[in-house]
Amino acid sequence: MRATPEHDSAHAHVHDDAAEPPRPGPVAWVLLLPIKLYRKAISPFLPPACRFYPSCSAYAVEALTRHGAGRGSYLALRRLLRCGPWTPPGRDPVPEKFSWRHRGPETPIEE
């Protein structure tokens, strides 16, 4: 069977969508507003003190955008609860696939 031009253009369109970054849903977008306000109006006036990379606010933005309002909120809250002297610092990216369990920081941050 020979591919038609319509089939080729439709197939190419699928690849274009795959390269597009995820967009937050409407509820996640509303949850992102206070985080963006914090990052613009409050965070610049505070000394850098985050134990993890990326920062907790950047982690929350990525979690909400990638995993949606419910799962993204869970991941962001779980990250905030880990932010303290009882947890070793390190690189802690948002997981590609959602999981209820946490693996721990990937690599330690040298101080």
mmCIF file of C-alpha atoms in Angstrom:
data_model
loop_
_atom_site.group_PDB
_atom_site.id
_atom_site.type_symbol
_atom_site.label_atom_id
_atom_site.label_comp_id
_atom_site.label_asym_id
_atom_site.label_seq_id
_atom_site.Cartn_x
_atom_site.Cartn_y
_atom_site.Cartn_z
ATOM 1 C CA MET A 1 0.000 0.000 0.000
ATOM 2 C CA ARG A 2 1.361 3.366 -0.981
ATOM 3 C CA ALA A 3 1.241 6.299 1.472
ATOM 4 C CA THR A 4 -0.827 9.250 0.356
ATOM 5 C CA PRO A 5 0.249 12.874 0.927
ATOM 6 C CA GLU A 6 -2.608 13.248 3.412
ATOM 7 C CA HIS A 7 -1.301 10.261 5.390
ATOM 8 C CA ASP A 8 2.258 11.660 5.386
ATOM 9 C CA SER A 9 1.187 15.090 6.615
ATOM 10 C CA ALA A 10 -1.032 13.585 9.321
ATOM 11 C CA HIS A 11 1.824 11.340 10.430
ATOM 12 C CA ALA A 12 4.244 14.311 10.521
ATOM 13 C CA HIS A 13 1.737 16.246 12.620
ATOM 14 C CA VAL A 14 1.858 13.531 15.292
ATOM 15 C CA HIS A 15 5.630 14.001 15.577
ATOM 16 C CA ASP A 16 5.237 17.782 15.906
ATOM 17 C CA ASP A 17 2.832 17.304 18.836
ATOM 18 C CA ALA A 18 5.271 14.954 20.590
ATOM 19 C CA ALA A 19 7.956 17.678 20.617
ATOM 20 C CA GLU A 20 5.564 20.208 22.169
ATOM 21 C CA PRO A 21 6.015 20.643 25.947
ATOM 22 C CA PRO A 22 3.085 19.608 28.158
ATOM 23 C CA ARG A 23 0.538 22.286 28.991
ATOM 24 C CA PRO A 24 -1.240 22.465 32.348
ATOM 25 C CA GLY A 25 -4.947 21.760 32.478
ATOM 26 C CA PRO A 26 -7.374 24.409 33.755
ATOM 27 C CA VAL A 27 -7.241 23.330 37.427
ATOM 28 C CA ALA A 28 -3.442 22.972 37.359
ATOM 29 C CA TRP A 29 -3.225 26.419 35.740
ATOM 30 C CA VAL A 30 -5.153 27.926 38.685
ATOM 31 C CA LEU A 31 -2.873 26.101 41.151
ATOM 32 C CA LEU A 32 0.159 27.530 39.344
ATOM 33 C CA LEU A 33 -0.932 31.143 39.964
ATOM 34 C CA PRO A 34 0.154 31.372 43.645
ATOM 35 C CA ILE A 35 3.436 29.635 42.805
ATOM 36 C CA LYS A 36 4.142 32.141 40.038
ATOM 37 C CA LEU A 37 3.225 35.002 42.388
ATOM 38 C CA TYR A 38 5.643 33.631 45.004
ATOM 39 C CA ARG A 39 8.430 33.285 42.405
ATOM 40 C CA LYS A 40 7.965 36.858 41.131
ATOM 41 C CA ALA A 41 7.089 38.822 44.298
ATOM 42 C CA ILE A 42 8.556 36.957 47.299
ATOM 43 C CA SER A 43 11.388 34.647 46.255
ATOM 44 C CA PRO A 44 13.693 37.394 44.873
ATOM 45 C CA PHE A 45 13.828 38.983 48.347
ATOM 46 C CA LEU A 46 14.788 35.772 50.162
ATOM 47 C CA PRO A 47 18.267 34.231 50.296
ATOM 48 C CA PRO A 48 18.667 30.995 48.334
ATOM 49 C CA ALA A 49 18.109 28.167 50.800
ATOM 50 C CA CYS A 50 16.712 25.217 48.832
ATOM 51 C CA ARG A 51 18.214 21.834 49.681
ATOM 52 C CA PHE A 52 17.244 20.326 46.348
ATOM 53 C CA TYR A 53 17.728 21.002 42.662
ATOM 54 C CA PRO A 54 15.425 22.068 41.091
ATOM 55 C CA SER A 55 13.981 24.379 43.732
ATOM 56 C CA CYS A 56 10.673 23.425 45.356
ATOM 57 C CA SER A 57 8.751 26.063 43.395
ATOM 58 C CA ALA A 58 10.288 24.954 40.074
ATOM 59 C CA TYR A 59 9.526 21.338 41.026
ATOM 60 C CA ALA A 60 5.882 22.240 41.764
ATOM 61 C CA VAL A 61 5.482 24.052 38.426
ATOM 62 C CA GLU A 62 6.902 21.093 36.508
ATOM 63 C CA ALA A 63 4.895 18.513 38.512
ATOM 64 C CA LEU A 64 1.598 20.365 37.964
ATOM 65 C CA THR A 65 2.348 20.901 34.283
ATOM 66 C CA ARG A 66 3.480 17.333 33.600
ATOM 67 C CA HIS A 67 1.149 15.305 35.857
ATOM 68 C CA GLY A 68 -1.932 17.517 36.243
ATOM 69 C CA ALA A 69 -3.626 19.078 39.265
ATOM 70 C CA GLY A 70 -4.181 16.016 41.468
ATOM 71 C CA ARG A 71 -0.991 14.048 40.973
ATOM 72 C CA GLY A 72 1.121 17.178 40.537
ATOM 73 C CA SER A 73 -0.187 18.604 43.825
ATOM 74 C CA TYR A 74 0.617 15.326 45.567
ATOM 75 C CA LEU A 75 4.188 15.351 44.194
ATOM 76 C CA ALA A 76 4.692 19.024 45.134
ATOM 77 C CA LEU A 77 3.360 18.511 48.672
ATOM 78 C CA ARG A 78 5.494 15.387 49.118
ATOM 79 C CA ARG A 79 8.539 17.404 48.035
ATOM 80 C CA LEU A 80 7.757 20.256 50.467
ATOM 81 C CA LEU A 81 7.412 17.769 53.336
ATOM 82 C CA ARG A 82 10.870 16.365 52.514
ATOM 83 C CA CYS A 83 12.477 19.814 52.615
ATOM 84 C CA GLY A 84 14.169 19.849 55.994
ATOM 85 C CA PRO A 85 17.357 18.863 57.809
ATOM 86 C CA TRP A 86 16.143 15.238 58.128
ATOM 87 C CA THR A 87 16.500 14.672 54.355
ATOM 88 C CA PRO A 88 19.843 14.646 52.528
ATOM 89 C CA PRO A 89 20.094 17.345 49.836
ATOM 90 C CA GLY A 90 20.577 16.509 46.176
ATOM 91 C CA ARG A 91 19.238 16.568 42.656
ATOM 92 C CA ASP A 92 15.559 15.579 42.813
ATOM 93 C CA PRO A 93 13.799 15.964 39.443
ATOM 94 C CA VAL A 94 10.101 15.449 38.817
ATOM 95 C CA PRO A 95 9.585 11.789 37.835
ATOM 96 C CA GLU A 96 8.775 11.069 34.202
ATOM 97 C CA LYS A 97 6.066 8.622 35.292
ATOM 98 C CA PHE A 98 3.891 9.221 38.334
ATOM 99 C CA SER A 99 4.416 6.999 41.371
ATOM 100 C CA TRP A 100 3.066 7.136 44.915
ATOM 101 C CA ARG A 101 6.530 6.194 46.211
ATOM 102 C CA HIS A 102 9.666 8.357 46.339
ATOM 103 C CA ARG A 103 13.130 7.126 45.336
ATOM 104 C CA GLY A 104 15.227 9.833 47.023
ATOM 105 C CA PRO A 105 17.604 12.409 45.508
ATOM 106 C CA GLU A 106 19.551 11.155 42.463
ATOM 107 C CA THR A 107 22.893 12.719 43.269
ATOM 108 C CA PRO A 108 24.074 14.669 46.296
ATOM 109 C CA ILE A 109 24.793 18.379 46.009
ATOM 110 C CA GLU A 110 28.356 19.204 46.969
ATOM 111 C CA GLU A 111 28.493 22.026 49.469
#
